[in-house]
Amino acid sequence: IDNGSAKANHHYKDKIISGLPRDERWLSIFDCYQYQGFWYYPGHLEGVMSAQEHFVANPTDVIISNAPKTGSTWIKALTFAIATRSKYNSSNSPLLTSLPHYCMPALEVISSLKFPITQSLEIPLFATHIPYDSLPKSVLSSRCKIIYICREPKDVLVSLWYHMKRHARKDKASLSLQEAFELFCEGVSVFGPYWDHILGYWKASMESPQRILFLKYEDLKKDAHFYVQKIADFMGYPFSLNEEKKGAVQEIVDLCSFENLSNLEVNKTGKHHVSGSNIVDNSAFFRKGEVGDWKNHLTPEMAERIDKITEQKLGRFGLEF
Ligand code: A3P
């Protein structure tokens, strides 16, 4: 789109957004707006609407999807390393000098769609947090592949709470974990309700497992080697026997490990432009990287309430954590 129509489009979307249900209880620098059943920051929402109007997927694209704080940094690093392994290795990968988020464009971040790096790949990679039912129509009609990762809800809440504290309004005390917990359970969280986000992709993956690979953070933590192979097979870019013998799978696991990535200079000191004026330190994407950290934060009552919601919303569809 040219500059003039981009501006007109921006005002048009601004107008739509200002008429949507709004929630400011996260006390974040941005309020959340509800659109098609999910909550968004305005910058992301404008990107979602734009992607819905303009994004054209190709059948060879691979879309990496998830809700925030469920392992996007990790899965982006892994899929990027898998797709670029004939070009780069663990001593010259762009992952050594760029936050994984910079290695592929995000559908809802308009400016990122110009990133050249993954467009030149045989398997073009895109990332998104857009819920399944709100994906641009062409993602569904092109039948391109989708890799979805989710994570145990209690750990997501804790991770999200820490992350959101970095977005807190300067004039207000940041939200307590108890308050964040209430909002999360109510479904008011960026790209939430979290359980609905999972459910959309879970149902779609049950219907079309060859099109949607559904992964859990905890499984990857248990056996990253196995899942790197599985992801590569799914992407249509399997490891040859020779590669396996030479340790190519393990090399990717090690390159993308929390220990390795979180200790790189770029991820310790760099900054990430999320969208618009939303800038976060790269280090915000690397906190602990563990399973079960919720035990250090939530009371048994809080844990029980979240588990109940998980059981009600997902258990009956055969999904458990
Ligand atoms: P914690 O806050 O529990 O530590 P996202 O990337 O979707 O924003 O999710 C961030 C979460 O993934 C954070 O969890 C972060 O520490 C963890 N993470 C980031 N890189 C990782 C990696 N390479 N391996 C495992 N976990 C990682």
Coordinates of C-alpha atoms and ligand atoms in Angstrom, one line a residue:
I1 CA 0.0 0.0 0.0
D2 CA 1.3 3.5 -0.7
N3 CA 1.9 6.0 2.1
G4 CA -1.4 8.0 1.6
S5 CA -3.7 5.0 1.7
A6 CA -1.6 3.5 4.6
K7 CA -2.4 6.6 6.6
A8 CA -6.1 6.5 5.7
N9 CA -6.1 2.8 6.6
H10 CA -4.5 3.6 10.0
H11 CA -7.1 6.2 10.9
Y12 CA -9.9 3.9 9.8
K13 CA -8.5 1.1 12.0
D14 CA -8.0 3.5 14.9
K15 CA -11.7 4.4 14.7
I16 CA -12.8 0.7 14.7
I17 CA -10.4 0.0 17.6
S18 CA -11.6 2.9 19.7
G19 CA -15.2 1.4 19.5
L20 CA -14.2 -2.0 20.8
P21 CA -14.5 -3.2 24.4
R22 CA -11.5 -1.9 26.3
D23 CA -9.8 -3.1 29.5
E24 CA -7.0 -1.3 31.4
R25 CA -6.7 -3.4 34.4
W26 CA -3.2 -4.8 33.5
L27 CA -2.0 -1.2 34.2
S28 CA 0.2 -1.6 31.2
I29 CA 1.3 1.3 29.0
F30 CA -1.3 0.0 26.5
D31 CA -4.9 -0.8 27.2
C32 CA -6.3 -4.1 25.8
Y33 CA -9.1 -4.2 23.2
Q34 CA -11.3 -7.1 22.5
Y35 CA -11.7 -8.2 18.9
Q36 CA -13.3 -11.4 17.7
G37 CA -13.3 -12.8 21.2
F38 CA -9.6 -12.1 22.0
W39 CA -7.7 -9.3 23.8
Y40 CA -5.0 -7.2 22.1
Y41 CA -2.8 -4.2 22.4
P42 CA -3.9 -1.6 19.9
G43 CA -0.6 -1.9 17.9
H44 CA -1.0 -5.6 17.5
L45 CA -4.6 -5.3 16.7
E46 CA -4.0 -2.9 13.9
G47 CA -1.5 -5.5 12.6
V48 CA -4.0 -8.3 13.0
M49 CA -6.6 -6.4 10.9
S50 CA -4.1 -5.5 8.3
A51 CA -2.9 -9.2 8.0
Q52 CA -6.5 -10.3 7.7
E53 CA -7.0 -7.8 4.8
H54 CA -3.6 -8.2 3.0
F55 CA -1.6 -11.2 4.0
V56 CA -1.3 -13.7 1.2
A57 CA 0.1 -17.1 2.3
N58 CA 1.8 -19.5 0.0
P59 CA 1.4 -23.3 0.3
T60 CA 5.2 -23.5 1.1
D61 CA 5.0 -21.1 4.0
V62 CA 5.4 -22.4 7.5
I63 CA 3.6 -20.4 10.2
I64 CA 4.9 -20.6 13.8
S65 CA 2.1 -19.8 16.1
N66 CA 1.5 -19.5 19.8
A67 CA 0.2 -17.4 22.6
P68 CA 2.7 -15.1 24.3
K69 CA 5.1 -16.6 26.9
T70 CA 4.7 -20.2 25.7
G71 CA 8.0 -20.5 24.0
S72 CA 8.0 -18.4 20.9
T73 CA 11.6 -17.4 21.2
W74 CA 12.7 -21.0 21.5
I75 CA 10.5 -22.4 18.7
K76 CA 11.5 -19.5 16.4
A77 CA 15.1 -20.2 17.0
L78 CA 14.7 -24.0 16.4
T79 CA 12.6 -23.7 13.2
F80 CA 15.0 -21.0 11.8
A81 CA 18.0 -23.1 12.6
I82 CA 16.4 -26.2 11.0
A83 CA 15.4 -24.3 7.8
T84 CA 18.7 -22.5 7.4
R85 CA 21.0 -25.4 8.3
S86 CA 22.4 -25.8 4.8
K87 CA 23.5 -22.2 4.9
Y88 CA 24.5 -21.7 8.5
N89 CA 25.8 -23.7 11.4
S90 CA 26.4 -23.0 15.1
S91 CA 29.4 -20.8 14.5
N92 CA 27.9 -18.4 11.9
S93 CA 24.1 -18.5 12.5
P94 CA 22.3 -15.2 12.6
L95 CA 20.9 -16.5 15.9
L96 CA 24.2 -15.7 17.4
T97 CA 23.8 -12.0 16.7
S98 CA 20.0 -11.4 16.5
L99 CA 17.1 -12.1 18.9
P100 CA 15.2 -15.0 17.4
H101 CA 12.2 -12.7 16.9
Y102 CA 14.2 -10.8 14.3
C103 CA 14.8 -14.0 12.3
M104 CA 11.3 -14.2 10.9
P105 CA 8.5 -11.7 10.3
A106 CA 5.4 -11.7 12.5
L107 CA 2.0 -11.5 10.6
E108 CA 0.6 -8.9 13.1
V109 CA 3.7 -6.7 13.1
I110 CA 3.3 -4.8 9.8
S111 CA 6.8 -3.4 9.6
S112 CA 8.3 -6.9 10.2
L113 CA 6.8 -8.3 7.0
K114 CA 9.5 -6.5 5.1
F115 CA 12.3 -8.6 6.7
P116 CA 14.1 -10.2 3.8
I117 CA 15.9 -13.0 5.6
T118 CA 13.3 -15.7 5.6
Q119 CA 11.7 -14.8 2.3
S120 CA 14.7 -16.1 0.5
L121 CA 14.4 -19.5 2.2
E122 CA 13.1 -22.6 0.5
I123 CA 10.7 -22.8 3.4
P124 CA 9.5 -19.2 4.2
L125 CA 8.9 -18.8 7.9
F126 CA 6.4 -16.5 9.5
A127 CA 5.4 -16.1 13.1
T128 CA 2.2 -15.1 14.7
H129 CA 0.2 -14.9 17.9
I130 CA -3.1 -14.6 16.0
P131 CA -5.8 -17.1 17.3
Y132 CA -6.8 -19.8 14.9
D133 CA -10.2 -18.4 14.0
S134 CA -8.8 -14.9 13.3
L135 CA -6.0 -16.0 11.0
P136 CA -6.0 -14.4 7.6
K137 CA -8.2 -16.5 5.3
S138 CA -5.3 -17.2 3.0
V139 CA -3.4 -19.0 5.7
L140 CA -6.3 -21.5 5.9
S141 CA -7.0 -21.7 2.1
S142 CA -3.4 -22.0 1.1
R143 CA -3.2 -25.0 3.4
C144 CA 0.3 -24.0 4.4
K145 CA 1.8 -25.7 7.4
I146 CA 1.4 -24.3 11.0
I147 CA 3.5 -25.2 14.0
Y148 CA 1.8 -24.4 17.2
I149 CA 3.3 -24.5 20.7
C150 CA 1.5 -24.2 24.0
R151 CA 2.6 -24.4 27.6
E152 CA 1.2 -25.3 31.0
P153 CA -1.2 -22.5 31.9
K154 CA 0.2 -21.8 35.4
D155 CA 3.7 -21.4 34.1
V156 CA 2.4 -19.1 31.4
L157 CA 0.7 -16.9 33.9
V158 CA 3.9 -16.5 35.9
S159 CA 6.0 -15.8 32.8
L160 CA 3.4 -13.3 31.6
W161 CA 3.2 -11.5 34.9
Y162 CA 7.0 -11.0 34.9
H163 CA 6.9 -9.9 31.3
M164 CA 4.0 -7.5 31.8
K165 CA 5.7 -5.8 34.7
R166 CA 8.2 -4.5 32.2
H167 CA 5.3 -2.8 30.3
A168 CA 3.9 -1.2 33.5
R169 CA 2.8 2.4 33.4
K170 CA 5.4 4.5 35.1
D171 CA 2.8 6.4 37.1
K172 CA 1.3 3.3 38.7
A173 CA 2.5 0.5 40.9
S174 CA 2.7 -2.6 38.7
L175 CA 0.1 -5.3 39.0
S176 CA 0.3 -7.9 41.8
L177 CA 0.4 -11.5 40.9
Q178 CA -2.9 -12.0 42.6
E179 CA -4.5 -9.3 40.3
A180 CA -2.8 -10.7 37.2
F181 CA -4.1 -14.2 38.2
E182 CA -7.7 -12.9 38.4
L183 CA -7.4 -11.3 34.9
F184 CA -5.8 -14.3 33.4
C185 CA -8.5 -16.6 34.8
E186 CA -11.1 -14.2 33.5
G187 CA -9.5 -14.5 30.1
V188 CA -8.3 -10.9 29.9
S189 CA -4.6 -11.2 28.8
V190 CA -2.8 -10.3 25.6
F191 CA -4.0 -12.7 22.8
G192 CA -6.1 -14.4 25.5
P193 CA -8.3 -16.0 26.8
Y194 CA -5.3 -18.3 26.9
W195 CA -7.3 -21.5 26.9
D196 CA -9.4 -20.4 23.9
H197 CA -6.2 -19.7 22.0
I198 CA -5.0 -23.2 22.6
L199 CA -8.4 -24.8 21.9
G200 CA -8.7 -23.2 18.4
Y201 CA -5.4 -24.7 17.3
W202 CA -5.9 -28.0 19.2
K203 CA -9.2 -28.7 17.5
A204 CA -7.8 -27.7 14.1
S205 CA -4.7 -30.0 14.6
M206 CA -7.0 -32.9 15.5
E207 CA -8.8 -32.4 12.2
S208 CA -5.7 -31.8 10.1
P209 CA -2.6 -33.2 11.8
Q210 CA -0.7 -33.2 8.5
R211 CA -1.2 -29.4 8.4
I212 CA -0.9 -28.4 12.0
L213 CA 1.8 -29.7 14.3
F214 CA 0.7 -29.2 17.9
L215 CA 3.5 -29.1 20.4
K216 CA 3.9 -28.6 24.2
Y217 CA 6.8 -26.6 25.7
E218 CA 7.2 -29.3 28.4
D219 CA 7.6 -32.0 25.8
L220 CA 10.4 -30.1 24.1
K221 CA 12.1 -29.5 27.4
K222 CA 12.0 -33.3 28.0
D223 CA 13.4 -34.3 24.7
A224 CA 14.4 -31.5 22.4
H225 CA 16.4 -33.8 20.2
F226 CA 13.3 -35.9 19.3
Y227 CA 11.2 -32.8 18.6
V228 CA 13.8 -31.1 16.5
Q229 CA 13.7 -34.2 14.2
K230 CA 9.9 -34.2 14.4
I231 CA 9.7 -30.5 13.5
A232 CA 12.1 -30.9 10.6
D233 CA 10.1 -33.9 9.3
F234 CA 6.9 -31.9 9.5
M235 CA 8.5 -28.9 7.7
G236 CA 9.4 -31.3 4.9
Y237 CA 13.0 -30.8 5.6
P238 CA 14.1 -34.0 7.4
F239 CA 17.6 -34.7 8.6
S240 CA 19.5 -37.2 6.4
L241 CA 21.2 -40.1 8.1
N242 CA 24.5 -38.5 7.4
E243 CA 23.4 -35.3 9.1
E244 CA 22.2 -37.3 12.1
K245 CA 25.5 -39.2 12.3
K246 CA 27.4 -35.9 12.2
G247 CA 25.4 -34.6 15.1
A248 CA 23.4 -31.9 13.2
V249 CA 20.3 -32.4 15.3
Q250 CA 22.2 -32.0 18.6
E251 CA 24.0 -29.0 17.2
I252 CA 20.7 -27.2 16.7
V253 CA 19.4 -28.3 20.1
D254 CA 22.5 -26.8 21.7
L255 CA 22.5 -23.6 19.6
C256 CA 18.9 -22.9 20.6
S257 CA 19.1 -23.9 24.2
F258 CA 18.1 -21.5 26.9
E259 CA 21.7 -21.5 28.3
N260 CA 23.3 -20.7 25.0
L261 CA 20.8 -18.1 23.7
S262 CA 20.4 -16.3 27.0
N263 CA 24.1 -15.8 27.4
L264 CA 24.7 -14.2 24.0
E265 CA 25.6 -10.6 24.1
V266 CA 22.7 -9.6 21.8
N267 CA 20.2 -11.2 24.1
K268 CA 21.7 -9.8 27.3
T269 CA 22.0 -6.2 26.1
G270 CA 20.0 -5.7 22.9
K271 CA 16.5 -4.1 22.5
H272 CA 13.5 -5.4 20.6
H273 CA 11.0 -3.1 18.8
V274 CA 7.8 -5.1 19.2
S275 CA 5.4 -2.7 17.4
G276 CA 5.0 1.0 17.3
S277 CA 6.5 2.5 20.4
N278 CA 6.5 -0.8 22.2
I279 CA 10.2 -1.6 22.9
V280 CA 11.4 -4.3 25.3
D281 CA 14.9 -5.5 26.3
N282 CA 15.9 -8.7 24.5
S283 CA 16.6 -10.1 28.0
A284 CA 12.9 -10.0 28.7
F285 CA 12.5 -13.1 26.5
F286 CA 14.9 -15.1 28.7
R287 CA 13.9 -15.4 32.3
K288 CA 14.3 -18.9 33.7
G289 CA 13.2 -21.2 30.9
E290 CA 12.0 -23.9 33.3
V291 CA 9.0 -26.2 33.8
G292 CA 7.1 -25.8 37.0
D293 CA 8.3 -22.4 38.2
W294 CA 4.6 -21.7 39.1
K295 CA 5.3 -23.7 42.3
N296 CA 7.5 -20.8 43.5
H297 CA 4.8 -18.2 43.0
L298 CA 1.2 -19.5 43.2
T299 CA -0.7 -20.6 46.3
P300 CA -2.3 -24.1 46.2
E301 CA -5.7 -22.3 45.8
M302 CA -4.6 -20.4 42.8
A303 CA -3.1 -23.5 41.2
E304 CA -6.3 -25.4 41.8
R305 CA -8.4 -22.8 40.2
I306 CA -6.3 -22.7 37.1
D307 CA -6.2 -26.4 36.9
K308 CA -10.0 -26.5 37.1
I309 CA -10.3 -24.1 34.2
T310 CA -7.8 -26.1 32.2
E311 CA -9.8 -29.3 32.9
Q312 CA -13.1 -27.7 32.0
K313 CA -11.9 -25.9 28.9
L314 CA -9.4 -28.4 27.5
G315 CA -9.6 -31.7 29.4
R316 CA -12.9 -32.5 27.7
F317 CA -11.3 -32.2 24.4
G318 CA -8.6 -34.6 25.4
L319 CA -5.8 -32.1 26.1
E320 CA -4.0 -32.3 29.3
F321 CA -0.8 -30.9 30.9
Ligands
A3P1 P1 9.9 -18.1 31.7 O1 9.4 -16.7 32.0 O2 9.1 -19.1 32.5 O3 11.4 -18.2 32.0 P2 8.0 -16.4 24.7 O4 9.3 -16.7 24.0 O5 6.9 -17.0 24.1 O6 7.9 -14.9 25.0 O7 8.1 -17.2 26.1 C1 9.1 -16.8 27.0 C2 9.4 -18.0 27.9 O8 10.2 -18.9 27.2 C3 10.2 -17.5 29.2 O9 9.8 -18.4 30.2 C4 11.6 -17.8 28.7 O10 12.5 -17.9 29.7 C5 11.4 -19.1 27.9 N1 12.5 -19.3 26.9 C6 13.1 -18.4 26.1 N2 14.0 -19.0 25.4 C7 14.0 -20.3 25.7 C8 14.8 -21.4 25.2 N3 15.7 -21.3 24.3 N4 14.5 -22.6 25.8 C9 13.6 -22.8 26.7 N5 12.8 -21.7 27.2 C10 13.0 -20.5 26.7

